[in-house]
Amino acid sequence: MKKLPQDVVIFMLLKLPLKSLLRFKSISKIWYTFILSDTFFKLHLKRTTTTKDEFILFIRTLREDDPYKFTSIASFLSGDDKNNLTTLFPDVDVTHLTSSCCTIFNELIGPCHGLITLTDSYIIIVLNPGTRKYFVIPPSPFECPKGYYRYIEAVAFGFDSIVNDYKIIKLSDVYWDPPTDDRGPRGSRVEIYNLSINSWREHNIEFSSIYFTHCSEIYYKEAVHWFTIQDDLVILCFDISSEIFRTMEIPSVCTDLNGPRYGLAVLDDSLVLMSYPDSMCSIGHTENLLNIWMMKEYGESESWIKIRTVSPLPIPIESALVIWKDHLLLLQTQTGYLISYDLNSDEVKEYNLNGHHESLRAIKYTECLTTIPTLSEHSKQVQQL
């Protein structure tokens, strides 16, 4: 490092995979300090990447010997020019998410600066898949008033660029719990966890109930997006920095709640909306096709354009997962297997990767040096997978 100009060294290091950078930390104290410095981290975060730098992170749930117990497995895969998948690391058993609960609400959220969040609504884990470091978020200390119960609608994760901190957001419905089957009047609760100070707080703000559909949550433009119903189906957004909710309309032909399912993704750095048949609907109730809409100007509802229709769908699907390499649409079939549909060639490929019904989740991921903020000595510490 002393014999080469610093800008040359930085250029070389930025071209290296994360695995090599982590090994180079051991060369000397100088290398260790430099690679972990804020200056190099910011350069690494802003480095130019392409779709070749992306790999896919999957979370899938498998049933154990006990018919009521499930285990969540994380798989790290890359793809070659022929769209074959290669395992980057051995599968990881995410033991904290092993439960006897329904797996339908298990979510994979992110990425945000190389960090992701795994949750089953109650257990929340922040993980850097590249460094294999993770942290289990402590439970919220806030209890429901006596005579009420809480239903968790959604969990979100993102970065607040104003205060330079990562936040977990938990959205809940609070219902009066009388001794009848009537759920009673609904109230809402927003709880926010700041990672740098290891602390939860309540945020007194109302929100519309989340319209749950698989793989419909997405972090984009420093905001988290879901669906909600306000007369018609709309996108509900929560800005991480301002902590304010807002809504965006979707194409008017996509507001039917009696047939299609809807999902959100990112394509060419733009927000896209996918509509596809609901596997729970009766045969013939919905058309056997998948539409992809793109929002050309973010936040401008008038800028939605339909960019692709896949018709007919080659295999009955359960959910649309993600668009990878800007042309591979990854889908979960009704039998729980992963398939890809090439939007350029119409080629369909089935992979030997499956999970419990409705449990497969996927995101595009680019490796990053991001460290989970150091916590106080009295709190739970960052762990290694």
mmCIF file of C-alpha atoms in Angstrom:
data_model
loop_
_atom_site.group_PDB
_atom_site.id
_atom_site.type_symbol
_atom_site.label_atom_id
_atom_site.label_comp_id
_atom_site.label_asym_id
_atom_site.label_seq_id
_atom_site.Cartn_x
_atom_site.Cartn_y
_atom_site.Cartn_z
ATOM 1 C CA MET A 1 0.000 0.000 0.000
ATOM 2 C CA LYS A 2 2.888 2.339 0.750
ATOM 3 C CA LYS A 3 4.475 1.698 -2.665
ATOM 4 C CA LEU A 4 1.359 2.446 -4.713
ATOM 5 C CA PRO A 5 -0.611 5.685 -4.997
ATOM 6 C CA GLN A 6 -3.692 5.503 -2.782
ATOM 7 C CA ASP A 7 -6.111 6.090 -5.655
ATOM 8 C CA VAL A 8 -4.646 3.072 -7.484
ATOM 9 C CA VAL A 9 -5.025 0.908 -4.378
ATOM 10 C CA ILE A 10 -8.635 2.054 -3.917
ATOM 11 C CA PHE A 11 -9.449 1.338 -7.561
ATOM 12 C CA MET A 12 -8.026 -2.181 -7.239
ATOM 13 C CA LEU A 13 -9.826 -2.922 -3.989
ATOM 14 C CA LEU A 14 -13.167 -1.742 -5.327
ATOM 15 C CA LYS A 15 -12.904 -4.328 -8.103
ATOM 16 C CA LEU A 16 -12.482 -7.216 -5.666
ATOM 17 C CA PRO A 17 -15.282 -9.450 -4.410
ATOM 18 C CA LEU A 18 -16.278 -9.034 -0.787
ATOM 19 C CA LYS A 19 -14.763 -12.394 0.170
ATOM 20 C CA SER A 20 -11.323 -11.173 -0.936
ATOM 21 C CA LEU A 21 -11.695 -7.856 0.882
ATOM 22 C CA LEU A 22 -12.512 -9.643 4.113
ATOM 23 C CA ARG A 23 -9.383 -11.782 3.728
ATOM 24 C CA PHE A 24 -7.206 -8.749 2.977
ATOM 25 C CA LYS A 25 -8.135 -7.218 6.332
ATOM 26 C CA SER A 26 -5.755 -9.736 7.893
ATOM 27 C CA ILE A 27 -2.690 -8.599 5.921
ATOM 28 C CA SER A 28 -1.803 -5.780 8.302
ATOM 29 C CA LYS A 29 -3.235 -3.196 10.665
ATOM 30 C CA ILE A 30 -3.006 -0.613 7.887
ATOM 31 C CA TRP A 31 -5.097 -2.738 5.528
ATOM 32 C CA TYR A 32 -7.553 -3.578 8.311
ATOM 33 C CA THR A 33 -8.056 0.075 9.241
ATOM 34 C CA PHE A 34 -8.309 1.209 5.642
ATOM 35 C CA ILE A 35 -10.831 -1.404 4.468
ATOM 36 C CA LEU A 36 -13.069 -0.717 7.484
ATOM 37 C CA SER A 37 -12.772 3.068 7.262
ATOM 38 C CA ASP A 38 -15.826 5.253 6.556
ATOM 39 C CA THR A 39 -14.094 6.637 3.474
ATOM 40 C CA PHE A 40 -13.625 3.244 1.849
ATOM 41 C CA PHE A 41 -17.069 2.051 2.955
ATOM 42 C CA LYS A 42 -18.763 5.005 1.209
ATOM 43 C CA LEU A 43 -16.753 4.394 -1.952
ATOM 44 C CA HIS A 44 -17.595 0.685 -1.852
ATOM 45 C CA LEU A 45 -21.269 1.467 -1.347
ATOM 46 C CA LYS A 46 -21.326 3.810 -4.371
ATOM 47 C CA ARG A 47 -19.156 1.684 -6.654
ATOM 48 C CA THR A 48 -20.492 0.895 -10.111
ATOM 49 C CA THR A 49 -22.115 -2.525 -10.272
ATOM 50 C CA THR A 50 -23.875 -4.469 -13.014
ATOM 51 C CA THR A 51 -26.346 -7.334 -13.057
ATOM 52 C CA LYS A 52 -23.339 -9.698 -13.109
ATOM 53 C CA ASP A 53 -22.565 -8.538 -9.560
ATOM 54 C CA GLU A 54 -26.017 -9.583 -8.343
ATOM 55 C CA PHE A 55 -26.837 -12.866 -6.759
ATOM 56 C CA ILE A 56 -30.156 -14.147 -5.510
ATOM 57 C CA LEU A 57 -30.963 -14.720 -1.876
ATOM 58 C CA PHE A 58 -33.798 -17.146 -1.206
ATOM 59 C CA ILE A 59 -35.631 -17.916 1.988
ATOM 60 C CA ARG A 60 -37.726 -21.060 1.920
ATOM 61 C CA THR A 61 -39.485 -23.000 4.631
ATOM 62 C CA LEU A 62 -39.380 -26.773 4.941
ATOM 63 C CA ARG A 63 -41.575 -28.991 7.079
ATOM 64 C CA GLU A 64 -39.712 -30.994 9.735
ATOM 65 C CA ASP A 65 -40.526 -34.503 10.961
ATOM 66 C CA ASP A 66 -43.127 -32.933 13.196
ATOM 67 C CA PRO A 67 -46.020 -32.075 10.804
ATOM 68 C CA TYR A 68 -46.615 -28.822 12.709
ATOM 69 C CA LYS A 69 -43.021 -27.610 12.799
ATOM 70 C CA PHE A 70 -41.144 -25.715 10.093
ATOM 71 C CA THR A 71 -37.544 -24.661 9.469
ATOM 72 C CA SER A 72 -36.518 -21.604 7.432
ATOM 73 C CA ILE A 73 -33.535 -22.063 5.101
ATOM 74 C CA ALA A 74 -31.494 -19.306 3.420
ATOM 75 C CA SER A 75 -29.932 -20.124 0.027
ATOM 76 C CA PHE A 76 -27.309 -17.944 -1.708
ATOM 77 C CA LEU A 77 -27.140 -18.426 -5.485
ATOM 78 C CA SER A 78 -25.529 -16.820 -8.525
ATOM 79 C CA GLY A 79 -26.373 -17.304 -12.193
ATOM 80 C CA ASP A 80 -24.321 -17.900 -15.341
ATOM 81 C CA ASP A 81 -24.936 -16.703 -18.903
ATOM 82 C CA LYS A 82 -27.270 -19.655 -19.493
ATOM 83 C CA ASN A 83 -29.391 -18.785 -16.434
ATOM 84 C CA ASN A 84 -28.200 -21.808 -14.487
ATOM 85 C CA LEU A 85 -28.014 -21.304 -10.717
ATOM 86 C CA THR A 86 -24.822 -21.966 -8.754
ATOM 87 C CA THR A 87 -24.603 -22.196 -4.966
ATOM 88 C CA LEU A 88 -22.275 -19.524 -3.540
ATOM 89 C CA PHE A 89 -22.363 -20.657 0.091
ATOM 90 C CA PRO A 90 -23.839 -23.642 1.901
ATOM 91 C CA ASP A 91 -27.498 -23.238 2.854
ATOM 92 C CA VAL A 92 -28.073 -21.655 6.247
ATOM 93 C CA ASP A 93 -30.626 -22.904 8.754
ATOM 94 C CA VAL A 94 -32.186 -19.727 10.147
ATOM 95 C CA THR A 95 -32.942 -21.311 13.493
ATOM 96 C CA HIS A 96 -34.482 -18.176 14.973
ATOM 97 C CA LEU A 97 -37.349 -18.488 12.485
ATOM 98 C CA THR A 98 -37.993 -22.163 13.221
ATOM 99 C CA SER A 99 -41.477 -22.368 14.635
ATOM 100 C CA SER A 100 -44.749 -24.245 14.728
ATOM 101 C CA CYS A 101 -46.574 -21.188 13.390
ATOM 102 C CA CYS A 102 -47.950 -20.676 9.915
ATOM 103 C CA THR A 103 -45.144 -19.712 7.506
ATOM 104 C CA ILE A 104 -47.295 -17.619 5.199
ATOM 105 C CA PHE A 105 -46.144 -14.369 6.837
ATOM 106 C CA ASN A 106 -42.394 -15.086 6.740
ATOM 107 C CA GLU A 107 -40.797 -12.192 4.879
ATOM 108 C CA LEU A 108 -37.459 -11.295 3.303
ATOM 109 C CA ILE A 109 -37.080 -7.497 3.302
ATOM 110 C CA GLY A 110 -34.451 -5.365 1.576
ATOM 111 C CA PRO A 111 -31.717 -5.125 0.593
ATOM 112 C CA CYS A 112 -30.629 -1.814 2.088
ATOM 113 C CA HIS A 113 -26.898 -1.030 1.835
ATOM 114 C CA GLY A 114 -26.144 -4.738 1.897
ATOM 115 C CA LEU A 115 -28.359 -5.477 4.909
ATOM 116 C CA ILE A 116 -31.581 -7.460 4.820
ATOM 117 C CA THR A 117 -34.269 -8.317 7.352
ATOM 118 C CA LEU A 118 -35.856 -11.722 7.922
ATOM 119 C CA THR A 119 -39.050 -11.924 9.943
ATOM 120 C CA ASP A 120 -41.974 -14.129 10.830
ATOM 121 C CA SER A 121 -43.706 -10.993 12.198
ATOM 122 C CA TYR A 122 -42.580 -11.731 15.763
ATOM 123 C CA ILE A 123 -38.880 -12.609 15.411
ATOM 124 C CA ILE A 124 -36.892 -10.017 13.405
ATOM 125 C CA ILE A 125 -33.311 -10.594 12.214
ATOM 126 C CA VAL A 126 -30.993 -8.081 10.507
ATOM 127 C CA LEU A 127 -28.377 -9.858 8.375
ATOM 128 C CA ASN A 128 -25.494 -8.998 6.051
ATOM 129 C CA PRO A 129 -25.419 -12.070 3.755
ATOM 130 C CA GLY A 130 -21.968 -11.121 2.462
ATOM 131 C CA THR A 131 -20.224 -11.017 5.843
ATOM 132 C CA ARG A 132 -22.649 -13.540 7.443
ATOM 133 C CA LYS A 133 -23.088 -11.238 10.453
ATOM 134 C CA TYR A 134 -26.571 -10.973 11.956
ATOM 135 C CA PHE A 135 -28.426 -9.471 14.893
ATOM 136 C CA VAL A 136 -31.718 -10.525 16.472
ATOM 137 C CA ILE A 137 -33.833 -7.434 17.156
ATOM 138 C CA PRO A 138 -35.116 -7.321 20.755
ATOM 139 C CA PRO A 139 -38.911 -7.517 21.053
ATOM 140 C CA SER A 140 -40.907 -4.343 21.331
ATOM 141 C CA PRO A 141 -41.623 -3.457 24.986
ATOM 142 C CA PHE A 142 -45.057 -1.981 24.257
ATOM 143 C CA GLU A 143 -48.060 -4.032 25.357
ATOM 144 C CA CYS A 144 -51.687 -3.825 24.298
ATOM 145 C CA PRO A 145 -54.131 -2.302 26.798
ATOM 146 C CA LYS A 146 -56.122 -4.802 28.795
ATOM 147 C CA GLY A 147 -59.106 -6.039 26.803
ATOM 148 C CA TYR A 148 -57.398 -5.554 23.422
ATOM 149 C CA TYR A 149 -55.259 -7.721 21.178
ATOM 150 C CA ARG A 150 -52.719 -6.898 18.472
ATOM 151 C CA TYR A 151 -52.485 -8.225 14.913
ATOM 152 C CA ILE A 152 -49.194 -7.506 13.118
ATOM 153 C CA GLU A 153 -49.898 -6.231 9.615
ATOM 154 C CA ALA A 154 -46.351 -5.734 8.307
ATOM 155 C CA VAL A 155 -42.683 -5.339 9.206
ATOM 156 C CA ALA A 156 -40.412 -2.994 7.237
ATOM 157 C CA PHE A 157 -36.725 -2.105 7.129
ATOM 158 C CA GLY A 158 -34.841 0.833 5.632
ATOM 159 C CA PHE A 159 -32.216 3.564 5.987
ATOM 160 C CA ASP A 160 -32.800 7.096 7.254
ATOM 161 C CA SER A 161 -30.276 9.231 5.354
ATOM 162 C CA ILE A 162 -31.019 12.300 7.501
ATOM 163 C CA VAL A 163 -30.009 10.772 10.846
ATOM 164 C CA ASN A 164 -27.740 8.139 9.247
ATOM 165 C CA ASP A 165 -29.463 5.193 10.905
ATOM 166 C CA TYR A 166 -31.305 1.994 10.006
ATOM 167 C CA LYS A 167 -34.891 1.528 11.164
ATOM 168 C CA ILE A 168 -37.287 -1.357 11.687
ATOM 169 C CA ILE A 169 -40.956 -0.412 11.323
ATOM 170 C CA LYS A 170 -43.727 -2.613 12.688
ATOM 171 C CA LEU A 171 -47.332 -1.906 11.666
ATOM 172 C CA SER A 172 -50.082 -3.426 13.819
ATOM 173 C CA ASP A 173 -53.839 -3.402 14.119
ATOM 174 C CA VAL A 174 -55.213 -3.213 17.661
ATOM 175 C CA TYR A 175 -58.696 -4.607 18.226
ATOM 176 C CA TRP A 176 -61.098 -4.547 21.145
ATOM 177 C CA ASP A 177 -61.369 -8.133 22.336
ATOM 178 C CA PRO A 178 -64.900 -8.701 23.688
ATOM 179 C CA PRO A 179 -66.090 -12.205 24.649
ATOM 180 C CA THR A 180 -67.671 -12.640 21.208
ATOM 181 C CA ASP A 181 -66.469 -13.370 17.698
ATOM 182 C CA ASP A 182 -66.786 -9.706 16.778
ATOM 183 C CA ARG A 183 -63.318 -8.200 16.273
ATOM 184 C CA GLY A 184 -64.524 -4.855 17.496
ATOM 185 C CA PRO A 185 -63.342 -1.439 16.294
ATOM 186 C CA ARG A 186 -59.875 -1.212 14.739
ATOM 187 C CA GLY A 187 -57.032 0.997 15.900
ATOM 188 C CA SER A 188 -53.542 1.167 14.407
ATOM 189 C CA ARG A 189 -50.087 1.244 15.942
ATOM 190 C CA VAL A 190 -46.708 2.096 14.441
ATOM 191 C CA GLU A 191 -43.569 1.032 16.326
ATOM 192 C CA ILE A 192 -40.094 2.098 15.157
ATOM 193 C CA TYR A 193 -36.771 0.605 16.172
ATOM 194 C CA ASN A 194 -33.529 2.567 15.667
ATOM 195 C CA LEU A 195 -30.676 0.148 15.165
ATOM 196 C CA SER A 196 -27.843 2.461 16.291
ATOM 197 C CA ILE A 197 -29.353 3.035 19.742
ATOM 198 C CA ASN A 198 -31.036 -0.360 20.135
ATOM 199 C CA SER A 199 -34.356 1.199 21.100
ATOM 200 C CA TRP A 200 -38.060 0.958 20.218
ATOM 201 C CA ARG A 201 -40.495 3.869 20.261
ATOM 202 C CA GLU A 202 -44.153 4.356 19.368
ATOM 203 C CA HIS A 203 -45.175 6.708 16.565
ATOM 204 C CA ASN A 204 -48.677 8.154 16.870
ATOM 205 C CA ILE A 205 -49.829 7.991 13.262
ATOM 206 C CA GLU A 206 -52.770 6.261 11.591
ATOM 207 C CA PHE A 207 -52.502 4.039 8.514
ATOM 208 C CA SER A 208 -54.894 2.074 6.353
ATOM 209 C CA SER A 209 -54.967 -1.671 6.859
ATOM 210 C CA ILE A 210 -52.418 -3.541 4.723
ATOM 211 C CA TYR A 211 -53.836 -5.596 1.852
ATOM 212 C CA PHE A 212 -51.651 -8.681 2.191
ATOM 213 C CA THR A 213 -50.441 -10.506 -0.875
ATOM 214 C CA HIS A 214 -47.282 -12.558 -1.203
ATOM 215 C CA CYS A 215 -44.051 -10.786 -2.148
ATOM 216 C CA SER A 216 -45.804 -7.429 -2.448
ATOM 217 C CA GLU A 217 -43.583 -5.452 -0.070
ATOM 218 C CA ILE A 218 -40.578 -3.607 -1.492
ATOM 219 C CA TYR A 219 -37.971 -1.100 -0.295
ATOM 220 C CA TYR A 220 -37.310 1.530 -2.970
ATOM 221 C CA LYS A 221 -36.294 5.217 -2.986
ATOM 222 C CA GLU A 222 -35.813 5.190 0.817
ATOM 223 C CA ALA A 223 -39.444 4.184 1.299
ATOM 224 C CA VAL A 224 -41.289 0.937 1.949
ATOM 225 C CA HIS A 225 -44.246 0.030 -0.256
ATOM 226 C CA TRP A 226 -47.269 -2.196 0.342
ATOM 227 C CA PHE A 227 -50.841 -2.394 -0.952
ATOM 228 C CA THR A 228 -53.872 -1.008 0.871
ATOM 229 C CA ILE A 229 -57.536 -0.397 0.057
ATOM 230 C CA GLN A 230 -58.897 3.160 -0.015
ATOM 231 C CA ASP A 231 -62.051 2.844 -2.129
ATOM 232 C CA ASP A 232 -59.762 1.098 -4.661
ATOM 233 C CA LEU A 233 -56.496 -0.760 -4.315
ATOM 234 C CA VAL A 234 -53.545 1.654 -4.012
ATOM 235 C CA ILE A 235 -49.877 1.507 -3.031
ATOM 236 C CA LEU A 236 -49.184 2.573 0.545
ATOM 237 C CA CYS A 237 -45.729 4.120 1.092
ATOM 238 C CA PHE A 238 -43.865 4.864 4.301
ATOM 239 C CA ASP A 239 -40.932 7.290 4.018
ATOM 240 C CA ILE A 240 -38.149 6.117 6.309
ATOM 241 C CA SER A 241 -36.732 9.597 7.043
ATOM 242 C CA SER A 242 -39.910 11.679 7.370
ATOM 243 C CA GLU A 243 -41.888 8.797 8.957
ATOM 244 C CA ILE A 244 -44.948 9.833 6.968
ATOM 245 C CA PHE A 245 -47.402 7.634 5.046
ATOM 246 C CA ARG A 246 -48.518 8.502 1.521
ATOM 247 C CA THR A 247 -50.322 6.657 -1.279
ATOM 248 C CA MET A 248 -49.878 6.184 -5.016
ATOM 249 C CA GLU A 249 -52.591 5.074 -7.411
ATOM 250 C CA ILE A 250 -52.088 2.044 -9.625
ATOM 251 C CA PRO A 251 -53.477 1.530 -13.166
ATOM 252 C CA SER A 252 -57.277 1.529 -13.030
ATOM 253 C CA VAL A 253 -57.464 -1.921 -14.666
ATOM 254 C CA CYS A 254 -55.421 -3.338 -11.762
ATOM 255 C CA THR A 255 -57.846 -2.591 -8.939
ATOM 256 C CA ASP A 256 -59.913 -5.787 -9.231
ATOM 257 C CA LEU A 257 -59.791 -7.575 -5.857
ATOM 258 C CA ASN A 258 -61.832 -10.607 -6.957
ATOM 259 C CA GLY A 259 -59.321 -12.305 -9.213
ATOM 260 C CA PRO A 260 -55.697 -11.302 -9.700
ATOM 261 C CA ARG A 261 -52.907 -11.086 -7.184
ATOM 262 C CA TYR A 262 -50.505 -8.165 -7.294
ATOM 263 C CA GLY A 263 -46.791 -7.847 -6.614
ATOM 264 C CA LEU A 264 -44.140 -5.128 -6.671
ATOM 265 C CA ALA A 265 -40.601 -5.275 -8.046
ATOM 266 C CA VAL A 266 -37.857 -3.086 -9.516
ATOM 267 C CA LEU A 267 -36.827 -3.208 -13.177
ATOM 268 C CA ASP A 268 -34.317 -0.847 -14.831
ATOM 269 C CA ASP A 269 -34.291 1.110 -11.552
ATOM 270 C CA SER A 270 -38.039 1.768 -11.889
ATOM 271 C CA LEU A 271 -40.949 0.560 -9.777
ATOM 272 C CA VAL A 272 -42.995 -2.148 -11.492
ATOM 273 C CA LEU A 273 -46.363 -3.706 -10.704
ATOM 274 C CA MET A 274 -47.165 -7.312 -11.592
ATOM 275 C CA SER A 275 -50.656 -8.821 -11.777
ATOM 276 C CA TYR A 276 -51.214 -12.563 -12.119
ATOM 277 C CA PRO A 277 -53.906 -15.175 -11.389
ATOM 278 C CA ASP A 278 -54.816 -15.961 -7.802
ATOM 279 C CA SER A 279 -54.271 -19.686 -7.287
ATOM 280 C CA MET A 280 -57.090 -19.721 -4.709
ATOM 281 C CA CYS A 281 -59.695 -18.584 -7.233
ATOM 282 C CA SER A 282 -61.855 -21.075 -9.097
ATOM 283 C CA ILE A 283 -60.741 -22.200 -12.565
ATOM 284 C CA GLY A 284 -61.646 -19.708 -15.238
ATOM 285 C CA HIS A 285 -62.322 -16.875 -12.819
ATOM 286 C CA THR A 286 -59.156 -15.031 -13.859
ATOM 287 C CA GLU A 287 -57.217 -14.947 -17.106
ATOM 288 C CA ASN A 288 -54.108 -17.117 -17.320
ATOM 289 C CA LEU A 289 -51.689 -14.247 -17.900
ATOM 290 C CA LEU A 290 -49.224 -12.016 -16.103
ATOM 291 C CA ASN A 291 -49.028 -8.283 -16.787
ATOM 292 C CA ILE A 292 -46.058 -6.062 -15.935
ATOM 293 C CA TRP A 293 -46.573 -2.310 -15.501
ATOM 294 C CA MET A 294 -43.759 0.228 -15.031
ATOM 295 C CA MET A 295 -43.976 3.621 -13.302
ATOM 296 C CA LYS A 296 -41.816 5.801 -15.561
ATOM 297 C CA GLU A 297 -41.743 8.752 -13.124
ATOM 298 C CA TYR A 298 -41.700 7.676 -9.499
ATOM 299 C CA GLY A 299 -44.647 9.078 -7.560
ATOM 300 C CA GLU A 300 -46.519 10.094 -10.726
ATOM 301 C CA SER A 301 -49.521 7.789 -11.006
ATOM 302 C CA GLU A 302 -50.206 8.971 -14.562
ATOM 303 C CA SER A 303 -46.842 7.555 -15.702
ATOM 304 C CA TRP A 304 -47.788 3.846 -15.433
ATOM 305 C CA ILE A 305 -47.291 1.992 -18.734
ATOM 306 C CA LYS A 306 -47.782 -1.682 -19.510
ATOM 307 C CA ILE A 307 -44.449 -3.075 -20.723
ATOM 308 C CA ARG A 308 -45.114 -6.807 -21.000
ATOM 309 C CA THR A 309 -47.804 -9.468 -20.963
ATOM 310 C CA VAL A 310 -46.913 -13.119 -20.439
ATOM 311 C CA SER A 311 -49.768 -15.168 -21.906
ATOM 312 C CA PRO A 312 -50.466 -17.903 -21.326
ATOM 313 C CA LEU A 313 -48.460 -18.618 -18.199
ATOM 314 C CA PRO A 314 -46.422 -21.779 -18.885
ATOM 315 C CA ILE A 315 -47.031 -23.294 -15.421
ATOM 316 C CA PRO A 316 -49.672 -22.513 -12.768
ATOM 317 C CA ILE A 317 -47.951 -20.170 -10.309
ATOM 318 C CA GLU A 318 -48.389 -19.318 -6.650
ATOM 319 C CA SER A 319 -46.501 -16.006 -6.621
ATOM 320 C CA ALA A 320 -44.221 -13.726 -8.649
ATOM 321 C CA LEU A 321 -40.993 -13.260 -6.685
ATOM 322 C CA VAL A 322 -38.537 -10.896 -8.373
ATOM 323 C CA ILE A 323 -37.153 -9.750 -11.742
ATOM 324 C CA TRP A 324 -33.438 -10.667 -11.927
ATOM 325 C CA LYS A 325 -30.814 -9.394 -14.391
ATOM 326 C CA ASP A 326 -33.554 -7.171 -15.857
ATOM 327 C CA HIS A 327 -35.038 -10.054 -17.851
ATOM 328 C CA LEU A 328 -35.479 -13.145 -15.651
ATOM 329 C CA LEU A 329 -38.840 -13.319 -13.928
ATOM 330 C CA LEU A 330 -38.564 -15.711 -10.958
ATOM 331 C CA LEU A 331 -41.798 -17.414 -9.932
ATOM 332 C CA GLN A 332 -42.958 -19.942 -7.369
ATOM 333 C CA THR A 333 -45.185 -22.646 -8.802
ATOM 334 C CA GLN A 334 -48.278 -23.974 -7.079
ATOM 335 C CA THR A 335 -46.281 -27.083 -6.172
ATOM 336 C CA GLY A 336 -43.694 -24.935 -4.347
ATOM 337 C CA TYR A 337 -40.848 -25.049 -6.889
ATOM 338 C CA LEU A 338 -38.805 -22.186 -8.301
ATOM 339 C CA ILE A 339 -38.965 -21.465 -12.038
ATOM 340 C CA SER A 340 -37.658 -18.638 -14.210
ATOM 341 C CA TYR A 341 -39.306 -17.060 -17.246
ATOM 342 C CA ASP A 342 -36.971 -15.236 -19.634
ATOM 343 C CA LEU A 343 -38.749 -12.042 -20.724
ATOM 344 C CA ASN A 344 -36.464 -11.818 -23.766
ATOM 345 C CA SER A 345 -36.637 -15.378 -25.118
ATOM 346 C CA ASP A 346 -39.768 -16.791 -23.396
ATOM 347 C CA GLU A 347 -37.613 -19.678 -22.153
ATOM 348 C CA VAL A 348 -38.864 -21.421 -19.000
ATOM 349 C CA LYS A 349 -36.455 -23.101 -16.612
ATOM 350 C CA GLU A 350 -37.312 -25.131 -13.510
ATOM 351 C CA TYR A 351 -34.812 -25.341 -10.656
ATOM 352 C CA ASN A 352 -34.317 -27.952 -7.989
ATOM 353 C CA LEU A 353 -35.278 -25.546 -5.218
ATOM 354 C CA ASN A 354 -38.583 -25.750 -3.425
ATOM 355 C CA GLY A 355 -40.276 -24.963 -0.148
ATOM 356 C CA HIS A 356 -43.470 -25.324 1.808
ATOM 357 C CA HIS A 357 -46.610 -23.957 0.203
ATOM 358 C CA GLU A 358 -46.420 -20.141 -0.217
ATOM 359 C CA SER A 359 -43.096 -19.916 1.639
ATOM 360 C CA LEU A 360 -40.547 -19.055 -1.074
ATOM 361 C CA ARG A 361 -39.148 -15.501 -0.953
ATOM 362 C CA ALA A 362 -36.385 -13.943 -3.079
ATOM 363 C CA ILE A 363 -34.468 -10.687 -3.522
ATOM 364 C CA LYS A 364 -31.661 -9.449 -5.748
ATOM 365 C CA TYR A 365 -28.552 -8.837 -3.705
ATOM 366 C CA THR A 366 -25.192 -7.130 -4.297
ATOM 367 C CA GLU A 367 -22.471 -7.741 -1.722
ATOM 368 C CA CYS A 368 -21.548 -4.820 0.511
ATOM 369 C CA LEU A 369 -19.196 -4.137 3.443
ATOM 370 C CA THR A 370 -21.953 -2.661 5.610
ATOM 371 C CA THR A 371 -21.503 -3.485 9.276
ATOM 372 C CA ILE A 372 -24.362 -3.784 11.730
ATOM 373 C CA PRO A 373 -23.942 -0.851 14.154
ATOM 374 C CA THR A 374 -22.094 -1.714 17.359
ATOM 375 C CA LEU A 375 -24.475 -2.096 20.253
ATOM 376 C CA SER A 376 -24.051 -1.451 23.944
ATOM 377 C CA GLU A 377 -22.312 -4.072 26.056
ATOM 378 C CA HIS A 378 -25.563 -4.840 27.842
ATOM 379 C CA SER A 379 -27.570 -5.584 24.701
ATOM 380 C CA LYS A 380 -27.620 -8.598 22.444
ATOM 381 C CA GLN A 381 -24.550 -8.700 20.248
ATOM 382 C CA VAL A 382 -23.936 -9.226 16.555
ATOM 383 C CA GLN A 383 -23.426 -12.923 15.772
ATOM 384 C CA GLN A 384 -21.833 -14.943 12.972
ATOM 385 C CA LEU A 385 -23.678 -17.500 10.860
#
